[in-house]
């Protein structure tokens, strides 16, 4: 495929083989900025050390666009909310998510045999406040969470 600047493409992160989720790669939408640089356009579910709008260095490998390095950071942070099957209470989730949404956080949802949410915390959000709301959801047994990347300075 011939890539032109500003074209959305899937970039592939290698995750390793000893991950808790069992996936060895993850694809994320990114805008081609040219010269082997892409900007992430969605939050990763599994890749660590990277967040929405971060730049990554890429290379064509066997017909795929592979991430080979990390470029300038956006200031966003990524957290993952995990909700176990059979434990999802949509009303409780909505109640505990609402303060995060008011702060400006957003999420992408995936069903991998368990409910997983990739949470974006934009750079303008006070990370300590967002983290406290994530902890509150865990304390109320609505979810478990982990940090994928803290990009806040």
mmCIF file of N, CA and C in Angstrom, residues 31-143:
data_model
loop_
_atom_site.group_PDB
_atom_site.id
_atom_site.type_symbol
_atom_site.label_atom_id
_atom_site.label_comp_id
_atom_site.label_asym_id
_atom_site.label_seq_id
_atom_site.Cartn_x
_atom_site.Cartn_y
_atom_site.Cartn_z
ATOM 1 N N UNK A 31 -2.233 8.159 12.329
ATOM 2 C CA UNK A 31 -2.103 9.018 11.155
ATOM 3 C C UNK A 31 -0.653 9.017 10.702
ATOM 4 N N UNK A 32 -0.457 8.782 9.408
ATOM 5 C CA UNK A 32 0.882 8.802 8.830
ATOM 6 C C UNK A 32 1.330 10.255 8.700
ATOM 7 N N UNK A 33 2.374 10.624 9.438
ATOM 8 C CA UNK A 33 2.913 11.979 9.374
ATOM 9 C C UNK A 33 4.074 12.085 8.390
ATOM 10 N N UNK A 34 4.441 10.952 7.790
ATOM 11 C CA UNK A 34 5.545 10.928 6.840
ATOM 12 C C UNK A 34 6.866 10.591 7.505
ATOM 13 N N UNK A 35 7.829 10.192 6.687
ATOM 14 C CA UNK A 35 9.189 9.876 7.151
ATOM 15 C C UNK A 35 9.219 8.826 8.256
ATOM 16 N N UNK A 36 8.300 7.858 8.191
ATOM 17 C CA UNK A 36 8.294 6.781 9.174
ATOM 18 C C UNK A 36 7.795 7.181 10.544
ATOM 19 N N UNK A 37 6.989 8.243 10.605
ATOM 20 C CA UNK A 37 6.423 8.700 11.880
ATOM 21 C C UNK A 37 4.902 8.643 11.775
ATOM 22 N N UNK A 38 4.270 8.091 12.811
ATOM 23 C CA UNK A 38 2.811 8.028 12.900
ATOM 24 C C UNK A 38 2.364 8.596 14.244
ATOM 25 N N UNK A 39 1.161 9.181 14.263
ATOM 26 C CA UNK A 39 0.571 9.682 15.507
ATOM 27 C C UNK A 39 -0.615 8.795 15.860
ATOM 28 N N UNK A 40 -0.627 8.268 17.089
ATOM 29 C CA UNK A 40 -1.697 7.361 17.506
ATOM 30 C C UNK A 40 -3.026 8.090 17.580
ATOM 31 N N UNK A 41 -4.066 7.445 17.044
ATOM 32 C CA UNK A 41 -5.406 8.024 17.006
ATOM 33 C C UNK A 41 -6.396 7.269 17.884
ATOM 34 N N UNK A 42 -5.943 6.235 18.553
ATOM 35 C CA UNK A 42 -6.781 5.614 19.578
ATOM 36 C C UNK A 42 -5.899 5.090 20.703
ATOM 37 N N UNK A 43 -6.518 4.860 21.844
ATOM 38 C CA UNK A 43 -5.787 4.401 23.028
ATOM 39 C C UNK A 43 -5.525 2.910 22.924
ATOM 40 N N UNK A 44 -4.314 2.487 23.226
ATOM 41 C CA UNK A 44 -4.009 1.053 23.156
ATOM 42 C C UNK A 44 -4.641 0.286 24.315
ATOM 43 N N UNK A 45 -5.096 -0.918 24.023
ATOM 44 C CA UNK A 45 -5.631 -1.795 25.067
ATOM 45 C C UNK A 45 -4.513 -2.500 25.828
ATOM 46 N N UNK A 46 -3.436 -2.846 25.140
ATOM 47 C CA UNK A 46 -2.411 -3.691 25.756
ATOM 48 C C UNK A 46 -1.004 -3.105 25.723
ATOM 49 N N UNK A 47 -0.645 -2.370 24.694
ATOM 50 C CA UNK A 47 0.707 -1.814 24.591
ATOM 51 C C UNK A 47 0.950 -0.842 25.742
ATOM 52 N N UNK A 48 2.122 -0.935 26.334
ATOM 53 C CA UNK A 48 2.460 -0.076 27.471
ATOM 54 C C UNK A 48 3.446 1.003 27.050
ATOM 55 N N UNK A 49 3.474 2.082 27.831
ATOM 56 C CA UNK A 49 4.426 3.155 27.592
ATOM 57 C C UNK A 49 4.034 4.097 26.477
ATOM 58 N N UNK A 50 2.760 4.085 26.093
ATOM 59 C CA UNK A 50 2.299 4.868 24.948
ATOM 60 C C UNK A 50 0.849 5.282 25.179
ATOM 61 N N UNK A 51 0.466 6.430 24.630
ATOM 62 C CA UNK A 51 -0.891 6.944 24.811
ATOM 63 C C UNK A 51 -1.398 7.602 23.534
ATOM 64 N N UNK A 52 -2.677 7.890 23.528
ATOM 65 C CA UNK A 52 -3.335 8.601 22.439
ATOM 66 C C UNK A 52 -2.544 9.853 22.071
ATOM 67 N N UNK A 53 -2.390 10.091 20.770
ATOM 68 C CA UNK A 53 -1.729 11.261 20.189
ATOM 69 C C UNK A 53 -0.202 11.247 20.309
ATOM 70 N N UNK A 54 0.373 10.221 20.947
ATOM 71 C CA UNK A 54 1.831 10.097 20.957
ATOM 72 C C UNK A 54 2.310 9.766 19.552
ATOM 73 N N UNK A 55 3.525 10.146 19.246
ATOM 74 C CA UNK A 55 4.145 9.803 17.965
ATOM 75 C C UNK A 55 4.978 8.540 18.137
ATOM 76 N N UNK A 56 4.972 7.707 17.102
ATOM 77 C CA UNK A 56 5.795 6.495 17.100
ATOM 78 C C UNK A 56 6.587 6.440 15.802
ATOM 79 N N UNK A 57 7.759 5.831 15.889
ATOM 80 C CA UNK A 57 8.588 5.595 14.719
ATOM 81 C C UNK A 57 8.197 4.227 14.176
ATOM 82 N N UNK A 58 8.051 4.124 12.863
ATOM 83 C CA UNK A 58 7.571 2.886 12.262
ATOM 84 C C UNK A 58 8.465 2.446 11.111
ATOM 85 N N UNK A 59 8.317 1.169 10.774
ATOM 86 C CA UNK A 59 9.047 0.597 9.648
ATOM 87 C C UNK A 59 8.179 -0.484 9.015
ATOM 88 N N UNK A 60 8.232 -0.597 7.694
ATOM 89 C CA UNK A 60 7.519 -1.663 6.992
ATOM 90 C C UNK A 60 8.259 -2.975 7.227
ATOM 91 N N UNK A 61 7.568 -3.948 7.787
ATOM 92 C CA UNK A 61 8.151 -5.266 8.036
ATOM 93 C C UNK A 61 7.154 -6.308 7.544
ATOM 94 N N UNK A 62 7.534 -7.051 6.522
ATOM 95 C CA UNK A 62 6.691 -8.116 5.971
ATOM 96 C C UNK A 62 5.269 -7.637 5.695
ATOM 97 N N UNK A 63 5.152 -6.454 5.081
ATOM 98 C CA UNK A 63 3.855 -5.927 4.684
ATOM 99 C C UNK A 63 3.060 -5.264 5.792
ATOM 100 N N UNK A 64 3.627 -5.183 6.978
ATOM 101 C CA UNK A 64 2.942 -4.524 8.092
ATOM 102 C C UNK A 64 3.746 -3.305 8.533
ATOM 103 N N UNK A 65 3.041 -2.338 9.109
ATOM 104 C CA UNK A 65 3.708 -1.153 9.642
ATOM 105 C C UNK A 65 3.967 -1.413 11.122
ATOM 106 N N UNK A 66 5.213 -1.705 11.448
ATOM 107 C CA UNK A 66 5.597 -2.071 12.816
ATOM 108 C C UNK A 66 6.146 -0.853 13.556
ATOM 109 N N UNK A 67 5.792 -0.748 14.825
ATOM 110 C CA UNK A 67 6.340 0.293 15.684
ATOM 111 C C UNK A 67 7.741 -0.135 16.106
ATOM 112 N N UNK A 68 8.706 0.736 15.851
ATOM 113 C CA UNK A 68 10.103 0.428 16.183
ATOM 114 C C UNK A 68 10.679 1.408 17.201
ATOM 115 N N UNK A 69 9.908 2.422 17.555
ATOM 116 C CA UNK A 69 10.380 3.388 18.545
ATOM 117 C C UNK A 69 9.284 4.367 18.901
ATOM 118 N N UNK A 70 9.535 5.122 19.937
ATOM 119 C CA UNK A 70 8.568 6.101 20.421
ATOM 120 C C UNK A 70 9.142 7.492 20.202
ATOM 121 N N UNK A 71 8.297 8.380 19.686
ATOM 122 C CA UNK A 71 8.714 9.753 19.429
ATOM 123 C C UNK A 71 8.172 10.691 20.482
ATOM 124 N N UNK A 72 7.894 11.927 20.090
ATOM 125 C CA UNK A 72 7.386 12.913 21.042
ATOM 126 C C UNK A 72 6.075 12.465 21.690
ATOM 127 N N UNK A 73 5.979 12.711 22.976
ATOM 128 C CA UNK A 73 4.791 12.337 23.750
ATOM 129 C C UNK A 73 3.764 13.470 23.719
ATOM 130 N N UNK A 74 2.501 13.098 23.850
ATOM 131 C CA UNK A 74 1.399 14.053 23.778
ATOM 132 C C UNK A 74 1.029 14.647 25.127
ATOM 133 N N UNK A 75 1.442 14.006 26.210
ATOM 134 C CA UNK A 75 1.018 14.430 27.543
ATOM 135 C C UNK A 75 -0.202 13.678 28.036
ATOM 136 N N UNK A 76 -0.792 12.829 27.180
ATOM 137 C CA UNK A 76 -1.924 11.999 27.594
ATOM 138 C C UNK A 76 -1.413 10.823 28.422
ATOM 139 N N UNK A 77 -2.300 10.258 29.237
ATOM 140 C CA UNK A 77 -2.005 9.031 29.980
ATOM 141 C C UNK A 77 -3.034 7.977 29.613
ATOM 142 N N UNK A 78 -2.667 6.710 29.768
ATOM 143 C CA UNK A 78 -3.558 5.591 29.459
ATOM 144 C C UNK A 78 -3.689 4.685 30.671
ATOM 145 N N UNK A 79 -4.923 4.377 31.014
ATOM 146 C CA UNK A 79 -5.222 3.401 32.061
ATOM 147 C C UNK A 79 -6.141 2.359 31.463
ATOM 148 N N UNK A 80 -6.146 1.184 32.057
ATOM 149 C CA UNK A 80 -7.023 0.108 31.595
ATOM 150 C C UNK A 80 -7.944 -0.300 32.726
ATOM 151 N N UNK A 81 -9.221 -0.323 32.412
ATOM 152 C CA UNK A 81 -10.225 -0.810 33.356
ATOM 153 C C UNK A 81 -10.633 -2.198 32.901
ATOM 154 N N UNK A 82 -10.572 -3.147 33.806
ATOM 155 C CA UNK A 82 -10.963 -4.531 33.536
ATOM 156 C C UNK A 82 -12.185 -4.861 34.379
ATOM 157 N N UNK A 83 -13.234 -5.327 33.712
ATOM 158 C CA UNK A 83 -14.451 -5.756 34.399
ATOM 159 C C UNK A 83 -14.629 -7.235 34.109
ATOM 160 N N UNK A 84 -14.612 -8.050 35.139
ATOM 161 C CA UNK A 84 -14.742 -9.503 34.973
ATOM 162 C C UNK A 84 -16.128 -9.868 34.473
ATOM 163 N N UNK A 85 -16.184 -10.920 33.639
ATOM 164 C CA UNK A 85 -17.475 -11.416 33.160
ATOM 165 C C UNK A 85 -18.325 -11.801 34.368
ATOM 166 N N UNK A 86 -19.601 -11.493 34.288
ATOM 167 C CA UNK A 86 -20.526 -11.825 35.358
ATOM 168 C C UNK A 86 -20.534 -10.809 36.485
ATOM 169 N N UNK A 87 -19.587 -9.874 36.484
ATOM 170 C CA UNK A 87 -19.519 -8.865 37.538
ATOM 171 C C UNK A 87 -19.910 -7.483 37.040
ATOM 172 N N UNK A 88 -20.167 -7.366 35.734
ATOM 173 C CA UNK A 88 -20.428 -6.044 35.167
ATOM 174 C C UNK A 88 -21.804 -5.550 35.577
ATOM 175 N N UNK A 89 -21.833 -4.451 36.300
ATOM 176 C CA UNK A 89 -23.068 -3.777 36.685
ATOM 177 C C UNK A 89 -23.086 -2.445 35.935
ATOM 178 N N UNK A 90 -23.821 -2.386 34.817
ATOM 179 C CA UNK A 90 -23.797 -1.178 33.986
ATOM 180 C C UNK A 90 -24.183 0.097 34.738
ATOM 181 N N UNK A 91 -25.115 -0.010 35.673
ATOM 182 C CA UNK A 91 -25.539 1.170 36.431
ATOM 183 C C UNK A 91 -24.413 1.674 37.319
ATOM 184 N N UNK A 92 -23.762 0.757 38.036
ATOM 185 C CA UNK A 92 -22.645 1.137 38.902
ATOM 186 C C UNK A 92 -21.483 1.672 38.069
ATOM 187 N N UNK A 93 -21.205 1.002 36.951
ATOM 188 C CA UNK A 93 -20.122 1.465 36.076
ATOM 189 C C UNK A 93 -20.390 2.900 35.627
ATOM 190 N N UNK A 94 -21.598 3.171 35.146
ATOM 191 C CA UNK A 94 -21.946 4.511 34.658
ATOM 192 C C UNK A 94 -21.822 5.549 35.770
ATOM 193 N N UNK A 95 -22.269 5.188 36.959
ATOM 194 C CA UNK A 95 -22.198 6.106 38.104
ATOM 195 C C UNK A 95 -20.744 6.457 38.443
ATOM 196 N N UNK A 96 -19.871 5.462 38.413
ATOM 197 C CA UNK A 96 -18.474 5.686 38.774
ATOM 198 C C UNK A 96 -17.649 6.257 37.615
ATOM 199 N N UNK A 97 -18.084 6.015 36.384
ATOM 200 C CA UNK A 97 -17.391 6.569 35.226
ATOM 201 C C UNK A 97 -17.711 8.049 35.041
ATOM 202 N N UNK A 98 -18.907 8.465 35.378
ATOM 203 C CA UNK A 98 -19.389 9.819 35.096
ATOM 204 C C UNK A 98 -18.430 10.922 35.577
ATOM 205 N N UNK A 99 -17.863 10.859 36.779
ATOM 206 C CA UNK A 99 -16.914 11.911 37.178
ATOM 207 C C UNK A 99 -15.658 11.952 36.300
ATOM 208 N N UNK A 100 -15.210 10.805 35.829
ATOM 209 C CA UNK A 100 -14.057 10.762 34.925
ATOM 210 C C UNK A 100 -14.402 11.425 33.589
ATOM 211 N N UNK A 101 -15.591 11.141 33.110
ATOM 212 C CA UNK A 101 -16.043 11.752 31.857
ATOM 213 C C UNK A 101 -16.142 13.271 32.000
ATOM 214 N N UNK A 102 -16.650 13.732 33.138
ATOM 215 C CA UNK A 102 -16.744 15.180 33.385
ATOM 216 C C UNK A 102 -15.367 15.844 33.370
ATOM 217 N N UNK A 103 -14.357 15.114 33.826
ATOM 218 C CA UNK A 103 -12.988 15.644 33.800
ATOM 219 C C UNK A 103 -12.455 15.782 32.373
ATOM 220 N N UNK A 104 -13.017 15.011 31.438
ATOM 221 C CA UNK A 104 -12.543 15.023 30.054
ATOM 222 C C UNK A 104 -11.955 13.705 29.598
ATOM 223 N N UNK A 105 -12.026 12.682 30.463
ATOM 224 C CA UNK A 105 -11.520 11.357 30.101
ATOM 225 C C UNK A 105 -12.489 10.681 29.132
ATOM 226 N N UNK A 106 -11.963 9.791 28.325
ATOM 227 C CA UNK A 106 -12.793 8.996 27.418
ATOM 228 C C UNK A 106 -12.250 7.578 27.417
ATOM 229 N N UNK A 107 -13.020 6.657 26.816
ATOM 230 C CA UNK A 107 -12.535 5.280 26.752
ATOM 231 C C UNK A 107 -12.954 4.625 25.456
ATOM 232 N N UNK A 108 -12.227 3.564 25.146
ATOM 233 C CA UNK A 108 -12.612 2.632 24.092
ATOM 234 C C UNK A 108 -12.870 1.313 24.781
ATOM 235 N N UNK A 109 -13.858 0.584 24.305
ATOM 236 C CA UNK A 109 -14.276 -0.658 24.950
ATOM 237 C C UNK A 109 -14.010 -1.837 24.031
ATOM 238 N N UNK A 110 -13.556 -2.920 24.613
ATOM 239 C CA UNK A 110 -13.371 -4.161 23.871
ATOM 240 C C UNK A 110 -13.822 -5.345 24.702
ATOM 241 N N UNK A 111 -14.384 -6.342 24.033
ATOM 242 C CA UNK A 111 -14.790 -7.586 24.696
ATOM 243 C C UNK A 111 -13.825 -8.673 24.256
ATOM 244 N N UNK A 112 -12.982 -9.091 25.174
ATOM 245 C CA UNK A 112 -11.961 -10.101 24.909
ATOM 246 C C UNK A 112 -12.244 -11.373 25.704
ATOM 247 N N UNK A 113 -13.537 -11.611 26.020
ATOM 248 C CA UNK A 113 -13.912 -12.660 26.962
ATOM 249 C C UNK A 113 -14.004 -12.058 28.354
ATOM 250 N N UNK A 114 -13.650 -10.827 28.463
ATOM 251 C CA UNK A 114 -13.769 -9.961 29.638
ATOM 252 C C UNK A 114 -13.918 -8.548 29.075
ATOM 253 N N UNK A 115 -14.527 -7.685 29.843
ATOM 254 C CA UNK A 115 -14.747 -6.310 29.398
ATOM 255 C C UNK A 115 -13.497 -5.492 29.716
ATOM 256 N N UNK A 116 -12.908 -4.878 28.694
ATOM 257 C CA UNK A 116 -11.703 -4.082 28.880
ATOM 258 C C UNK A 116 -11.934 -2.693 28.300
ATOM 259 N N UNK A 117 -11.550 -1.695 29.050
ATOM 260 C CA UNK A 117 -11.696 -0.304 28.648
ATOM 261 C C UNK A 117 -10.317 0.342 28.626
ATOM 262 N N UNK A 118 -9.940 0.900 27.492
ATOM 263 C CA UNK A 118 -8.702 1.670 27.378
ATOM 264 C C UNK A 118 -9.078 3.128 27.632
ATOM 265 N N UNK A 119 -8.623 3.652 28.745
ATOM 266 C CA UNK A 119 -9.028 4.983 29.205
ATOM 267 C C UNK A 119 -7.964 6.011 28.828
ATOM 268 N N UNK A 120 -8.407 7.071 28.158
ATOM 269 C CA UNK A 120 -7.526 8.192 27.832
ATOM 270 C C UNK A 120 -7.748 9.301 28.847
ATOM 271 N N UNK A 121 -6.657 9.746 29.461
ATOM 272 C CA UNK A 121 -6.676 10.898 30.358
ATOM 273 C C UNK A 121 -5.895 12.012 29.650
ATOM 274 N N UNK A 122 -6.610 13.011 29.091
ATOM 275 C CA UNK A 122 -5.926 14.075 28.352
ATOM 276 C C UNK A 122 -4.968 14.874 29.238
ATOM 277 N N UNK A 123 -4.041 15.548 28.581
ATOM 278 C CA UNK A 123 -3.002 16.282 29.304
ATOM 279 C C UNK A 123 -3.558 17.386 30.194
ATOM 280 N N UNK A 124 -4.725 17.928 29.881
ATOM 281 C CA UNK A 124 -5.289 19.027 30.670
ATOM 282 C C UNK A 124 -5.937 18.545 31.972
ATOM 283 N N UNK A 125 -6.152 17.244 32.103
ATOM 284 C CA UNK A 125 -6.800 16.677 33.293
ATOM 285 C C UNK A 125 -5.765 16.488 34.396
ATOM 286 N N UNK A 126 -6.119 16.864 35.621
ATOM 287 C CA UNK A 126 -5.230 16.625 36.761
ATOM 288 C C UNK A 126 -5.193 15.126 37.032
ATOM 289 N N UNK A 127 -4.021 14.538 36.821
ATOM 290 C CA UNK A 127 -3.880 13.083 36.877
ATOM 291 C C UNK A 127 -4.210 12.527 38.257
ATOM 292 N N UNK A 128 -3.890 13.249 39.317
ATOM 293 C CA UNK A 128 -4.164 12.762 40.668
ATOM 294 C C UNK A 128 -5.667 12.610 40.907
ATOM 295 N N UNK A 129 -6.443 13.523 40.356
ATOM 296 C CA UNK A 129 -7.903 13.449 40.516
ATOM 297 C C UNK A 129 -8.450 12.269 39.720
ATOM 298 N N UNK A 130 -8.009 12.121 38.477
ATOM 299 C CA UNK A 130 -8.462 10.987 37.661
ATOM 300 C C UNK A 130 -8.092 9.670 38.331
ATOM 301 N N UNK A 131 -6.876 9.576 38.842
ATOM 302 C CA UNK A 131 -6.416 8.346 39.500
ATOM 303 C C UNK A 131 -7.284 8.036 40.717
ATOM 304 N N UNK A 132 -7.649 9.057 41.476
ATOM 305 C CA UNK A 132 -8.506 8.851 42.652
ATOM 306 C C UNK A 132 -9.869 8.291 42.239
ATOM 307 N N UNK A 133 -10.423 8.765 41.128
ATOM 308 C CA UNK A 133 -11.704 8.230 40.650
ATOM 309 C C UNK A 133 -11.555 6.785 40.168
ATOM 310 N N UNK A 134 -10.435 6.459 39.534
ATOM 311 C CA UNK A 134 -10.189 5.069 39.133
ATOM 312 C C UNK A 134 -10.084 4.170 40.365
ATOM 313 N N UNK A 135 -9.385 4.643 41.386
ATOM 314 C CA UNK A 135 -9.279 3.877 42.638
ATOM 315 C C UNK A 135 -10.643 3.686 43.288
ATOM 316 N N UNK A 136 -11.479 4.708 43.227
ATOM 317 C CA UNK A 136 -12.823 4.610 43.815
ATOM 318 C C UNK A 136 -13.620 3.490 43.151
ATOM 319 N N UNK A 137 -13.538 3.382 41.828
ATOM 320 C CA UNK A 137 -14.218 2.302 41.114
ATOM 321 C C UNK A 137 -13.714 0.944 41.546
ATOM 322 N N UNK A 138 -12.419 0.846 41.804
ATOM 323 C CA UNK A 138 -11.841 -0.414 42.277
ATOM 324 C C UNK A 138 -12.307 -0.720 43.700
ATOM 325 N N UNK A 139 -12.334 0.293 44.555
ATOM 326 C CA UNK A 139 -12.790 0.108 45.935
ATOM 327 C C UNK A 139 -14.254 -0.317 46.000
ATOM 328 N N UNK A 140 -15.059 0.159 45.054
ATOM 329 C CA UNK A 140 -16.489 -0.187 45.000
ATOM 330 C C UNK A 140 -16.724 -1.504 44.261
ATOM 331 N N UNK A 141 -15.637 -2.184 43.881
ATOM 332 C CA UNK A 141 -15.696 -3.486 43.187
ATOM 333 C C UNK A 141 -16.380 -3.402 41.828
ATOM 334 N N UNK A 142 -16.336 -2.222 41.202
ATOM 335 C CA UNK A 142 -16.905 -2.068 39.862
ATOM 336 C C UNK A 142 -15.906 -2.508 38.803
ATOM 337 N N UNK A 143 -14.605 -2.386 39.117
ATOM 338 C CA UNK A 143 -13.562 -2.726 38.163
ATOM 339 C C UNK A 143 -12.218 -2.879 38.861
#
